[in-house]
Amino acid sequence: MSDGPAYHGAISAWTTGATGQGVTIGIIDSGIHAAGTEFAGRIHTLSADVAGGNRGHTTSEDSHGTDVAVVALGARNNSDTLGIAFDATLLALRADRPGSCTDTSVPADEQGCSFTDTAIAAGVDRAVTAGARVINISLGGSAPSLGLRQAIGRATAAGIIVIVAAGNEGDGSDPDVDPAQPGPFAQGLQQAGNGLVIIAGSNDGQGRISDFSNKAGDFANAYLSALGESVCCDYENGVLRRETRPDGTFVFNISGTSFSAPQISGAAALLAQAFPNLTGIQIVTLLLNSATDAGDPGTDRIFGRGILSISRAFAPQGATTLAGTSIAVPLGSPLGNTSGPMGDASARGGAGAIVLDGYERAYRADLGQLLAPADQRLLLAPALAGRMRNLRAGNAQTSISLSLLPGREGALSLPLALNGHDAERARILAGSVIARLSPSRSIGFAMERGSDALVATMAGRPGHAFLVADDSDSLRLIAAYGSYGTAIRQSLGRGLVLTLASERGQIGALRTGGRLFDQQGFGRASGYDRVTAVLDGRRGALRYSLSASQLNERATLLGARMVPGFAGGAHTLFADVQAGLRLGNGWSLGAQWREGRTVAAASGLVANGSILRSQAFAFDVAKTGVLGEADRLSLRVAQPLRVTSGALLLDVPVAYDYATRDATPGQVALSLAPLGQERDIEAAWVTPWLGGTLSLNGYWRREPGHIANADDDIGGAIRFVLGF
């Protein structure tokens, strides 16, 4: 089994916290001392001396029963030992034979508490009557009697889990016990237990089986180990044993499989309390299947199923779905990925929903944290890595611009109709054609390009020399790639021109060394279309444009993508303002501003009213004729498109009732505004040189990708482009 889902931090059990509260653990042992406070207010009223001595269950003559009980459910009282299920109810069942614990008339190696099968069986039956979910038997010895085996059969048939110590003869000290097998007592109980008896071995906390612990042997499938060496702590008359020495105060620790068993008992109680739908056999299966592998790979004859791991037992198992639905919520992989404008929005978390695992256990899943953050893409290398060459030709009526890959540089047949050979070759080209229909009207077509460049060319706006700092209307952060575009430009008189444009393309998957999340079905490119209206004009030294565009995404949300059934599709309205001002003596200023409003389609889990607002800007200052008549130095400060506010409203289950198995629907908000805010500063110097163009660029990106803790991206480039 893996160490748990990759997004485990976003998942928690749908409870107020698993403490064992409301669950009863029966401890069949030598009774307890009630002098201390470890069990105050949590001793079951049916606790009793089941050995027939009328001694009561709180007058133990040794510390074994107290030590075992404390490990299982010692109080969380900021003092001494903290038990595994520290709020559980203790059913103390004293089963030691009267007088045996203090009998010194027998040989020394036989002294100590002894237990009869009859008393143990009585304790098991009393635990059934008291409604215990778990029975801990940290005892050993010869094979159990028929009566005890029958009592174990009755208890497990009622769904009660039994944890029994494997024995401490693993060092071969008892010639009558095979150290490679659990003790005979443990073997007999397990065989009678209907699959609900776990045998507890001891490990040293370092991944090694304890020397004294009996091994799993033939009972490997029912054997689980827990820490059994130097377990804190030993109690005497209900009080923690301490010893003051010259170098400090020390507590007495204890060792043995007797103290491994109550850890597993406590873990079973925690599961029973946290997930009241679980049956006894399901709890046993969870504990065994979630164990940390140790020894030989898989189930082996030393460690059996492995080492107890409470955290893994609590982690969701099997397929997970939203409660009350069939919508899959894979917890080991992301539900989707945010896009560039959303940056590190997934770090905000939020939008809790209830999911059920393969055992129908309810968990609260933070859907925000289950989104993968936007990919931090490098921008400089792609800007320099293009191998295409540009070809421009035309006359007063028609202009053609083509981008050709090396080895494909032949000119297309003219006029514009393509023969079969040309059409095949055109698939690897990007280009545009602009035709003037009249002095006041022109039309353009683009292939493998969007409409923005087409509109800019038709308007006669010069391209900028920046490699990293984008224009405010760039869609690069949402990975939009235009397949084709059209535009028509019409003069309105008085220096005003209206351009109408449309494009269609794909929003591709973001990449990190390869396409992300293809196996989930949401990494593939998705279609979009866009329509734009631009009004531009001039007034003296001022050049300006106002535009509005609508971006329609079929299966993405401002470039973000989700698993099927979660969300899909959006409509975004962008409003843009651009202005440029010539100041004289070669100086000029420029400003660009974009405001966006995205409405997510009400589909899947997304409810009506899910709106995001976004923003981008760029400010330029430039000087022509710095070192020569034709060179140009430009400086830009920009912010790429960023979600500034808004959230997805999700209709999801927000609570779960184990009694009725019903999920309570509700609406939660998933914020997609990032914590980070990218700022770009870039300088560019361009000059004609040797028949080509020489350019120098330097840039600084703060919080690149709108990711708050991302390192600054600083770089530069020298380029020489030779046209043809």
XYZ file of C-alpha atoms in Angstrom:
724
model
C 0.000 0.000 0.000
C 1.229 3.503 -0.736
C 1.887 6.003 2.011
C -1.421 7.675 1.298
C -2.985 9.987 -1.236
C -0.892 12.768 -2.673
C -3.389 15.346 -1.432
C -3.805 13.871 2.058
C -3.581 17.320 3.697
C -6.905 18.236 2.112
C -8.798 15.344 3.706
C -10.102 14.857 7.229
C -12.584 12.441 8.759
C -16.136 13.795 8.999
C -16.137 13.925 12.805
C -15.258 16.422 15.481
C -12.130 14.365 16.119
C -11.593 10.684 16.830
C -10.962 10.219 20.558
C -12.841 7.020 21.267
C -15.720 8.846 22.941
C -18.831 6.707 23.133
C -16.925 3.481 22.475
C -16.408 0.871 25.191
C -13.207 -1.156 25.424
C -13.320 -4.259 27.586
C -9.983 -4.929 29.320
C -9.854 -8.511 30.625
C -6.905 -8.458 32.985
C -5.975 -8.035 36.652
C -8.292 -5.106 37.283
C -7.240 -1.482 37.703
C -6.230 0.898 40.443
C -8.703 3.764 40.684
C -6.493 5.936 42.886
C -5.291 7.973 39.940
C -7.254 10.125 37.486
C -6.529 8.261 34.254
C -10.035 6.779 34.023
C -12.059 9.241 36.110
C -15.648 9.384 34.936
C -15.072 6.767 32.224
C -15.408 3.429 34.042
C -18.360 1.424 32.786
C -20.974 0.526 35.412
C -20.804 -3.141 34.398
C -17.116 -3.351 35.265
C -16.648 -6.261 37.671
C -14.527 -8.974 39.200
C -15.477 -11.856 36.893
C -13.244 -14.357 38.713
C -15.750 -14.731 41.557
C -13.628 -13.220 44.289
C -15.939 -10.328 45.189
C -12.872 -8.098 45.266
C -14.149 -5.397 42.954
C -12.418 -4.322 39.790
C -10.511 -1.325 41.227
C -8.419 -3.076 43.852
C -5.834 -4.747 41.674
C -2.961 -6.520 43.397
C -0.518 -5.779 40.583
C -0.060 -3.082 37.942
C -0.512 -5.142 34.755
C -4.209 -4.403 34.223
C -3.723 -0.707 34.935
C -0.730 -0.461 32.594
C -2.635 -2.172 29.777
C -5.710 0.020 30.275
C -3.666 3.226 30.369
C -2.017 2.429 27.027
C -5.422 1.824 25.460
C -7.374 4.738 26.941
C -5.401 6.784 29.480
C -6.849 10.279 29.891
C -5.837 13.361 27.982
C -5.294 15.415 31.111
C -1.884 17.024 30.538
C -0.416 14.565 32.981
C 1.383 11.249 32.745
C 0.283 8.896 29.947
C -1.998 9.716 27.032
C -3.882 6.644 25.840
C -4.699 5.921 22.199
C -8.492 6.226 22.629
C -8.311 8.704 25.497
C -12.051 9.383 25.685
C -13.263 5.791 25.437
C -15.164 4.071 28.210
C -13.265 1.437 30.205
C -14.999 -1.828 30.965
C -12.639 -3.243 33.588
C -13.069 -7.018 33.846
C -10.904 -8.468 36.592
C -10.156 -12.100 35.806
C -7.072 -12.987 37.916
C -7.526 -15.996 40.209
C -8.039 -14.712 43.775
C -4.791 -14.656 45.692
C -2.613 -15.666 42.748
C -0.987 -12.280 42.257
C 0.542 -12.292 45.757
C 1.080 -16.045 46.229
C 4.726 -16.627 47.172
C 4.285 -20.289 48.051
C 4.867 -21.381 44.462
C 8.261 -21.461 42.704
C 9.616 -18.046 41.729
C 9.180 -18.658 37.987
C 5.491 -19.406 38.571
C 4.718 -16.433 40.782
C 2.392 -13.721 39.524
C -1.230 -13.413 38.567
C -2.847 -16.432 36.977
C -6.113 -16.528 35.047
C -8.641 -19.259 34.453
C -10.354 -19.769 31.119
C -13.676 -19.755 32.945
C -13.081 -16.249 34.307
C -11.857 -14.976 30.945
C -14.924 -16.451 29.236
C -17.142 -14.740 31.809
C -15.408 -11.466 31.030
C -15.970 -11.940 27.304
C -19.673 -12.596 27.821
C -19.998 -9.586 30.124
C -18.355 -7.404 27.450
C -21.040 -8.516 25.009
C -23.751 -7.563 27.516
C -22.128 -4.177 28.145
C -22.045 -3.351 24.421
C -18.269 -3.218 24.075
C -16.896 -2.732 20.562
C -13.418 -4.018 21.442
C -12.072 -6.576 23.922
C -8.394 -6.518 24.851
C -6.843 -9.713 26.243
C -3.181 -9.128 27.039
C -2.833 -12.627 28.471
C -1.236 -15.848 27.345
C -0.631 -19.452 28.214
C -1.878 -22.807 27.065
C -4.529 -23.366 24.417
C -7.943 -22.000 25.471
C -10.694 -24.267 26.671
C -13.776 -25.075 24.635
C -15.855 -22.791 26.846
C -13.564 -19.833 26.214
C -13.459 -20.503 22.490
C -17.243 -20.580 22.421
C -17.399 -17.264 24.311
C -15.027 -15.735 21.747
C -17.261 -17.105 19.004
C -20.321 -15.472 20.560
C -18.565 -12.113 20.979
C -17.197 -11.979 17.453
C -20.507 -13.134 16.021
C -21.923 -10.003 17.660
C -19.326 -7.935 15.777
C -16.960 -7.358 18.704
C -13.264 -7.107 17.848
C -10.835 -9.057 20.017
C -7.157 -8.170 20.333
C -4.928 -10.790 21.973
C -1.215 -10.606 22.780
C 1.034 -12.878 20.687
C 3.160 -13.890 23.678
C 6.640 -13.135 24.958
C 8.350 -16.452 24.204
C 9.921 -15.326 20.957
C 13.402 -15.687 22.404
C 12.912 -19.427 22.823
C 12.905 -19.218 26.622
C 9.973 -21.626 26.907
C 10.763 -25.021 25.360
C 7.057 -25.806 25.193
C 6.279 -22.800 22.916
C 7.379 -22.399 19.296
C 8.869 -18.871 19.086
C 8.121 -18.746 15.369
C 4.386 -18.981 16.059
C 1.999 -16.992 18.277
C 1.458 -18.504 21.693
C -1.055 -21.374 21.921
C -3.551 -19.160 23.762
C -3.513 -16.548 20.981
C -3.754 -19.216 18.298
C -6.845 -20.753 19.863
C -8.672 -17.435 20.241
C -7.925 -16.449 16.663
C -9.201 -19.737 15.292
C -12.475 -19.273 17.184
C -12.896 -15.608 16.290
C -14.801 -15.480 12.974
C -12.068 -13.314 11.461
C -12.406 -10.631 14.167
C -9.408 -11.582 16.313
C -6.099 -9.785 15.729
C -2.920 -11.199 17.259
C -0.633 -8.418 18.521
C 3.142 -8.771 18.236
C 5.808 -6.327 19.388
C 8.293 -4.232 17.420
C 11.077 -2.008 18.707
C 9.916 1.198 17.052
C 12.748 0.980 14.514
C 11.134 -1.470 12.124
C 12.464 -4.621 13.821
C 10.498 -7.341 15.558
C 11.216 -7.490 19.292
C 13.471 -10.351 20.372
C 10.934 -11.489 22.957
C 7.895 -11.322 20.685
C 6.359 -14.463 19.258
C 6.318 -14.247 15.482
C 3.413 -14.403 13.028
C 4.100 -17.882 11.654
C 1.026 -19.585 10.265
C -1.193 -16.741 11.516
C 0.411 -14.035 9.386
C -2.900 -12.887 7.906
C -4.253 -12.038 11.374
C -1.029 -10.764 12.937
C -0.198 -7.076 13.446
C 2.668 -5.576 15.405
C 2.809 -2.397 17.480
C 5.456 -0.823 19.676
C 6.127 -3.133 22.618
C 9.487 -1.984 23.922
C 9.906 0.776 26.513
C 6.249 1.734 26.376
C 5.301 4.535 28.744
C 4.496 3.887 31.493
C 4.338 1.654 34.548
C 1.788 2.509 37.252
C 1.871 1.492 40.911
C -1.315 1.785 42.951
C -2.718 3.906 40.151
C 0.175 6.383 40.236
C 2.923 6.729 37.646
C 6.133 5.152 38.903
C 8.975 7.647 39.060
C 12.450 7.487 40.479
C 14.559 10.472 41.391
C 18.233 10.011 40.659
C 21.165 12.408 40.926
C 20.910 13.149 37.214
C 17.159 13.663 37.100
C 13.729 12.119 37.515
C 12.901 9.051 35.476
C 9.715 7.124 34.821
C 9.500 3.365 34.587
C 8.649 2.043 31.143
C 7.257 -1.373 30.321
C 7.798 -3.914 27.551
C 5.921 -6.895 26.166
C 3.250 -7.867 23.662
C 0.804 -7.129 26.480
C 1.348 -3.448 25.715
C 1.310 -3.802 21.942
C -2.215 -5.221 22.095
C -3.918 -2.196 23.763
C -2.486 0.114 21.107
C -4.314 -1.900 18.458
C -7.407 -1.994 20.688
C -7.283 1.791 21.003
C -6.912 2.171 17.240
C -9.961 -0.051 16.675
C -11.956 2.097 19.113
C -10.938 5.280 17.296
C -12.152 3.860 13.988
C -15.404 2.701 15.570
C -16.068 6.168 16.960
C -14.989 8.151 13.900
C -16.902 5.957 11.460
C -19.976 4.477 13.186
C -21.054 2.741 9.982
C -18.108 0.342 10.111
C -18.703 -3.258 11.089
C -16.221 -5.152 13.199
C -14.892 -7.081 10.215
C -14.415 -3.825 8.282
C -12.393 -2.332 11.146
C -10.211 -5.440 11.331
C -9.716 -5.362 7.562
C -8.781 -1.689 7.653
C -6.227 -2.191 10.417
C -4.614 -5.125 8.653
C -4.688 -3.666 5.138
C -3.326 -0.275 6.197
C -0.363 -1.636 8.160
C 3.082 -0.403 7.219
C 4.924 -3.223 5.523
C 7.924 -4.581 7.426
C 10.214 -7.562 7.084
C 9.887 -9.354 3.767
C 7.671 -7.583 1.203
C 3.992 -8.246 1.746
C 2.525 -10.533 4.372
C 5.322 -12.562 5.977
C 5.878 -15.027 8.808
C 7.668 -12.515 11.050
C 5.598 -9.338 10.937
C 2.432 -10.813 9.480
C 0.545 -7.892 7.937
C 3.065 -5.335 9.200
C 3.182 -2.512 11.744
C 0.111 -0.686 13.052
C -0.444 2.655 11.293
C -3.390 4.580 12.668
C -2.991 7.429 10.190
C -3.121 5.069 7.222
C -6.129 3.268 8.683
C -7.905 6.637 8.820
C -6.956 7.567 5.249
C -9.658 6.972 2.614
C -9.509 3.578 0.941
C -10.775 2.626 -2.491
C -12.728 4.846 -4.859
C -14.032 8.110 -3.417
C -17.180 9.879 -4.538
C -19.145 12.911 -3.450
C -21.619 11.776 -0.831
C -25.023 11.113 -2.309
C -23.730 11.175 -5.903
C -21.741 9.046 -8.318
C -19.277 11.859 -9.060
C -15.756 10.554 -8.551
C -13.390 12.620 -6.432
C -9.946 11.031 -6.853
C -7.972 11.951 -3.741
C -4.652 10.572 -4.933
C -4.503 12.997 -7.851
C -5.791 16.523 -8.425
C -9.360 17.347 -9.369
C -7.975 19.682 -11.973
C -5.490 22.479 -12.396
C -5.872 26.200 -12.073
C -4.725 28.388 -14.939
C -2.125 31.130 -15.169
C -4.503 33.948 -14.125
C -5.372 31.916 -10.997
C -1.760 31.224 -10.002
C -1.557 29.753 -6.516
C -5.279 30.066 -5.732
C -5.282 26.402 -4.717
C -3.160 27.364 -1.691
C -6.169 29.235 -0.281
C -8.128 26.038 0.175
C -11.773 26.243 1.087
C -14.939 24.746 -0.414
C -15.333 21.782 1.907
C -17.435 18.884 0.643
C -18.261 15.438 1.996
C -16.882 12.444 0.134
C -17.317 8.736 0.839
C -14.582 6.159 0.438
C -14.879 2.489 -0.484
C -16.032 1.699 3.075
C -18.666 4.466 2.898
C -16.711 6.434 5.469
C -17.396 10.151 5.319
C -14.576 12.659 4.915
C -14.443 16.380 4.536
C -12.486 17.163 1.379
C -11.108 20.641 0.795
C -11.819 20.952 -2.916
C -9.590 24.001 -3.205
C -6.554 22.102 -1.990
C -7.384 19.269 -4.376
C -6.668 21.538 -7.341
C -3.152 21.472 -8.725
C -1.557 24.927 -8.914
C -0.992 26.573 -12.244
C 2.182 25.510 -13.975
C 5.110 27.899 -13.548
C 6.078 28.203 -17.190
C 9.363 29.666 -18.292
C 8.763 32.471 -20.764
C 12.193 33.434 -22.055
C 13.249 30.114 -23.542
C 10.069 29.641 -25.637
C 10.375 33.212 -26.884
C 13.879 32.483 -28.157
C 13.375 28.901 -29.262
C 11.134 29.520 -32.255
C 12.621 28.026 -35.421
C 10.097 29.621 -37.750
C 11.126 32.204 -40.317
C 8.839 34.984 -41.473
C 8.056 35.881 -45.059
C 6.140 38.989 -46.033
C 5.035 40.009 -49.504
C 2.295 42.069 -51.054
C 1.247 45.179 -52.900
C -1.072 48.082 -52.311
C -4.130 45.831 -52.327
C -3.001 42.587 -50.656
C -0.371 41.643 -48.110
C 0.679 38.151 -47.067
C 2.571 37.172 -43.938
C 3.775 33.604 -43.490
C 5.740 31.740 -40.848
C 7.613 28.752 -42.257
C 9.466 25.933 -40.554
C 13.020 25.151 -41.766
C 13.004 22.912 -44.792
C 9.563 24.160 -45.862
C 10.511 27.534 -47.263
C 9.008 27.329 -50.734
C 6.506 30.023 -51.593
C 2.863 29.119 -51.858
C 1.168 29.176 -55.204
C -0.502 32.466 -56.018
C -3.253 33.510 -56.258
C -4.505 32.381 -52.886
C -6.140 29.120 -53.986
C -3.954 26.226 -52.796
C -3.278 23.103 -54.815
C -3.096 19.730 -53.052
C 0.660 19.917 -52.485
C 0.399 23.435 -51.083
C -2.524 22.533 -48.832
C -0.597 19.641 -47.330
C 2.358 21.917 -46.690
C 0.151 24.675 -45.247
C -0.688 22.550 -42.212
C 2.662 23.364 -40.711
C 2.512 27.091 -41.493
C 1.071 30.094 -39.741
C 0.088 33.032 -41.818
C -2.267 35.844 -42.593
C -3.683 37.544 -45.653
C -5.037 41.098 -45.640
C -6.879 42.511 -48.615
C -8.049 46.081 -49.131
C -11.579 46.017 -50.552
C -11.935 49.796 -50.813
C -10.165 52.868 -49.465
C -12.250 52.590 -46.276
C -12.577 48.844 -45.875
C -10.212 45.907 -45.572
C -10.572 42.265 -44.645
C -8.121 39.783 -43.188
C -7.752 36.066 -42.612
C -5.311 34.220 -40.375
C -4.441 30.546 -40.053
C -2.760 29.000 -37.039
C -2.949 32.431 -35.460
C -5.486 34.292 -33.417
C -7.147 37.513 -34.461
C -5.156 39.874 -32.182
C -2.103 40.021 -34.424
C -4.350 40.330 -37.462
C -6.221 43.294 -35.968
C -2.960 44.981 -34.894
C -1.511 44.599 -38.385
C -4.630 45.976 -40.054
C -4.552 48.941 -37.662
C -0.888 49.590 -38.398
C 0.147 49.228 -34.759
C 3.828 48.374 -34.472
C 4.791 45.225 -32.612
C 6.728 45.560 -29.366
C 10.203 44.205 -28.678
C 9.446 42.638 -25.299
C 10.061 38.931 -24.824
C 8.380 38.356 -21.459
C 6.192 41.325 -20.507
C 3.029 40.712 -22.541
C 0.425 43.128 -23.771
C -2.544 43.349 -21.425
C -4.813 41.600 -23.946
C -2.551 38.551 -24.267
C -4.169 35.155 -23.703
C -0.864 33.356 -23.261
C -1.507 32.656 -19.565
C -4.585 30.616 -20.366
C -2.683 28.705 -23.086
C -5.006 29.810 -25.893
C -3.795 28.979 -29.389
C -5.714 30.412 -32.333
C -6.461 28.007 -35.180
C -7.857 30.649 -37.500
C -9.201 34.159 -37.351
C -10.986 36.708 -39.487
C -11.364 40.481 -39.273
C -13.028 43.274 -41.186
C -12.016 46.896 -40.718
C -14.246 49.809 -41.652
C -13.463 53.517 -41.461
C -16.197 55.578 -39.785
C -14.764 58.989 -40.594
C -13.399 61.637 -38.260
C -10.382 59.473 -37.570
C -12.407 56.603 -36.132
C -12.160 53.031 -37.381
C -14.217 50.013 -36.331
C -12.791 46.500 -36.528
C -14.832 43.348 -36.022
C -12.923 40.106 -35.530
C -13.523 36.489 -34.647
C -11.311 33.509 -34.010
C -11.497 29.883 -33.073
C -8.838 27.798 -31.413
C -7.775 25.463 -28.658
C -6.886 25.952 -25.015
C -4.118 23.411 -24.552
C -3.010 21.596 -21.411
C -0.284 23.258 -19.414
C 2.934 21.296 -19.407
C 5.666 20.321 -16.972
C 8.019 18.170 -18.999
C 4.949 16.711 -20.708
C 1.185 16.972 -20.770
C -0.418 17.062 -17.341
C -3.245 14.839 -16.130
C -4.027 13.153 -19.453
C -5.013 10.010 -17.578
C -7.795 11.952 -15.854
C -9.298 13.087 -19.124
C -8.956 16.806 -18.496
C -5.468 17.458 -19.854
C -6.432 17.432 -23.513
C -6.887 20.645 -25.443
C -10.370 22.139 -25.423
C -11.995 24.424 -27.941
C -12.861 28.084 -27.654
C -14.136 30.882 -29.862
C -13.897 34.634 -29.467
C -15.485 37.703 -31.035
C -14.025 41.181 -30.714
C -15.062 44.733 -31.556
C -12.348 47.419 -31.618
C -12.836 51.147 -32.025
C -9.582 52.993 -32.579
C -8.655 56.450 -33.588
C -6.141 59.262 -33.513
C -6.214 62.787 -32.258
C -2.999 64.671 -32.788
C -0.167 62.873 -30.994
C -2.610 60.579 -29.203
C -3.496 57.169 -30.532
C -6.136 55.140 -28.685
C -8.404 52.137 -28.927
C -11.394 50.807 -27.023
C -12.385 47.199 -27.415
C -14.733 44.576 -26.088
C -14.456 40.850 -26.655
C -16.233 37.730 -25.547
C -14.346 34.490 -24.996
C -16.462 31.348 -24.998
C -14.743 28.262 -23.560
C -16.327 24.888 -24.147
C -14.818 22.894 -21.286
C -12.407 25.198 -19.468
C -12.701 28.114 -17.073
C -10.359 30.941 -17.968
C -7.944 28.183 -18.953
C -8.485 26.021 -15.853
C -9.740 22.489 -16.290
C -11.447 19.994 -14.003
C -12.281 16.302 -13.940
C -15.426 15.352 -15.872
C -18.617 16.156 -14.011
C -17.020 18.827 -11.826
C -17.159 21.955 -13.977
C -16.939 22.902 -17.588
C -17.267 25.909 -19.819
C -17.362 29.651 -19.258
C -18.070 32.969 -20.943
C -15.717 35.878 -20.372
C -16.303 39.485 -21.353
C -13.127 41.561 -21.662
C -13.013 45.354 -21.869
C -9.730 46.895 -23.023
C -8.339 50.393 -23.232
C -5.061 51.170 -24.985
C -3.434 54.517 -25.596
C -0.153 55.801 -26.976
C 1.183 59.350 -26.827
C 4.098 60.821 -28.783
C 5.913 63.447 -26.753
C 8.426 64.668 -29.303
C 12.187 64.265 -29.570
C 11.660 60.497 -29.996
C 9.865 59.987 -26.663
C 6.548 58.165 -26.332
C 4.296 56.768 -23.624
C 1.912 53.838 -23.754
C -0.747 52.398 -21.463
C -2.917 49.294 -21.642
C -5.624 48.132 -19.259
C -7.884 45.080 -19.301
C -10.856 44.203 -17.132
C -12.462 40.781 -17.380
C -15.672 39.249 -16.092
C -15.979 35.472 -16.321
C -19.266 33.660 -15.792
C -18.846 29.938 -15.276
C -21.378 27.722 -16.977
C -23.865 26.187 -14.555
C -22.913 22.584 -15.144
C -21.637 19.713 -13.066
C -21.238 21.008 -9.528
C -21.081 24.676 -10.543
C -24.113 26.734 -9.593
C -25.522 29.851 -11.204
C -23.862 33.071 -10.106
C -20.258 31.821 -10.274
C -18.391 34.933 -11.393
C -14.686 35.780 -11.536
C -13.157 39.194 -12.135
C -9.727 39.620 -13.658
C -7.328 42.374 -14.545
C -4.169 43.038 -16.549
C -2.165 46.138 -17.406
C 1.012 47.386 -19.063
C 2.712 50.808 -19.014
C 5.480 51.714 -21.464
C 7.960 54.466 -21.997
C 10.178 54.482 -25.104
C 12.853 56.617 -26.760
C 13.825 56.457 -30.414
C 17.283 57.556 -31.478
C 19.213 56.755 -28.331
C 22.554 55.747 -29.860
C 21.616 56.154 -33.504
C 18.822 57.446 -35.661
C 16.977 54.110 -35.943
C 17.470 52.399 -32.582
C 14.778 52.281 -29.911
C 14.926 51.774 -26.135
C 11.714 50.691 -24.385
C 10.776 50.020 -20.775
C 7.613 48.232 -19.675
C 5.984 47.585 -16.299
C 3.196 45.048 -16.581
C 0.933 42.628 -14.799
C -0.345 39.656 -16.807
C -3.970 38.667 -16.534
C -4.830 37.852 -12.903
C -8.071 36.882 -11.177
C -8.720 39.617 -8.625
C -11.923 38.383 -6.997
C -14.802 36.001 -7.284
C -15.367 32.318 -6.759
C -17.003 29.204 -8.080
C -20.239 28.471 -6.271
C -20.463 24.713 -5.899
C -23.526 22.642 -5.034
C -22.006 19.867 -2.926
C -22.825 17.736 0.118
C -21.704 19.608 3.240
C -22.747 17.177 6.012
C -23.430 13.490 6.416
C -25.672 11.483 8.732
C -24.378 7.988 9.427
C -27.673 6.950 10.958
C -29.716 7.635 7.830
C -26.833 7.509 5.314
C -28.080 10.854 3.984
C -25.941 13.711 2.722
C -26.995 17.297 3.387
C -26.695 19.480 0.279
C -25.274 22.958 0.486
C -23.419 25.594 -1.449
C -19.776 26.509 -0.899
C -17.541 29.097 -2.535
C -14.234 28.119 -4.097
C -12.053 31.211 -4.475
C -9.850 31.244 -7.563
C -8.036 34.500 -6.789
C -4.304 33.832 -6.275
C -2.283 34.908 -3.275
C 0.574 35.987 -5.515
C 0.626 38.944 -7.885
C 3.122 38.915 -10.697
C 4.843 42.169 -11.686
C 7.056 42.295 -14.771
C 9.693 44.878 -15.576
C 11.432 44.550 -18.939
C 13.765 46.755 -20.944
C 14.436 46.244 -24.650
C 16.889 47.931 -27.011
C 16.518 47.278 -30.744
C 18.614 48.528 -33.640
C 19.106 47.628 -37.310
C 22.471 45.955 -37.873
C 24.165 44.194 -40.785
C 20.968 43.791 -42.733
C 19.134 42.332 -39.766
C 17.958 43.356 -36.309
C 19.979 43.282 -33.107
C 18.089 43.360 -29.813
C 19.033 43.277 -26.143
C 16.436 42.397 -23.484
C 16.545 42.230 -19.720
C 13.660 41.470 -17.395
C 12.619 40.887 -13.773
C 9.473 38.955 -12.865
C 8.354 39.243 -9.247
C 6.112 36.406 -7.950
C 6.064 34.830 -11.424
C 2.915 32.959 -12.332
C 1.002 34.847 -9.594
C 2.556 32.483 -7.037
C 3.386 34.214 -3.771
C 6.355 32.113 -2.704
C 7.887 31.661 -6.160
C 11.470 32.797 -6.655
C 11.993 35.896 -8.779
C 12.630 35.208 -12.455
C 15.451 37.407 -13.725
C 17.015 37.046 -17.133
C 18.164 38.599 -20.341
C 18.860 37.820 -23.977
C 20.837 39.061 -26.965
C 19.306 38.287 -30.366
C 20.275 38.860 -33.947
C 17.593 38.180 -36.548
C 18.418 38.155 -40.229
C 15.360 38.566 -42.387
C 14.816 37.242 -45.897
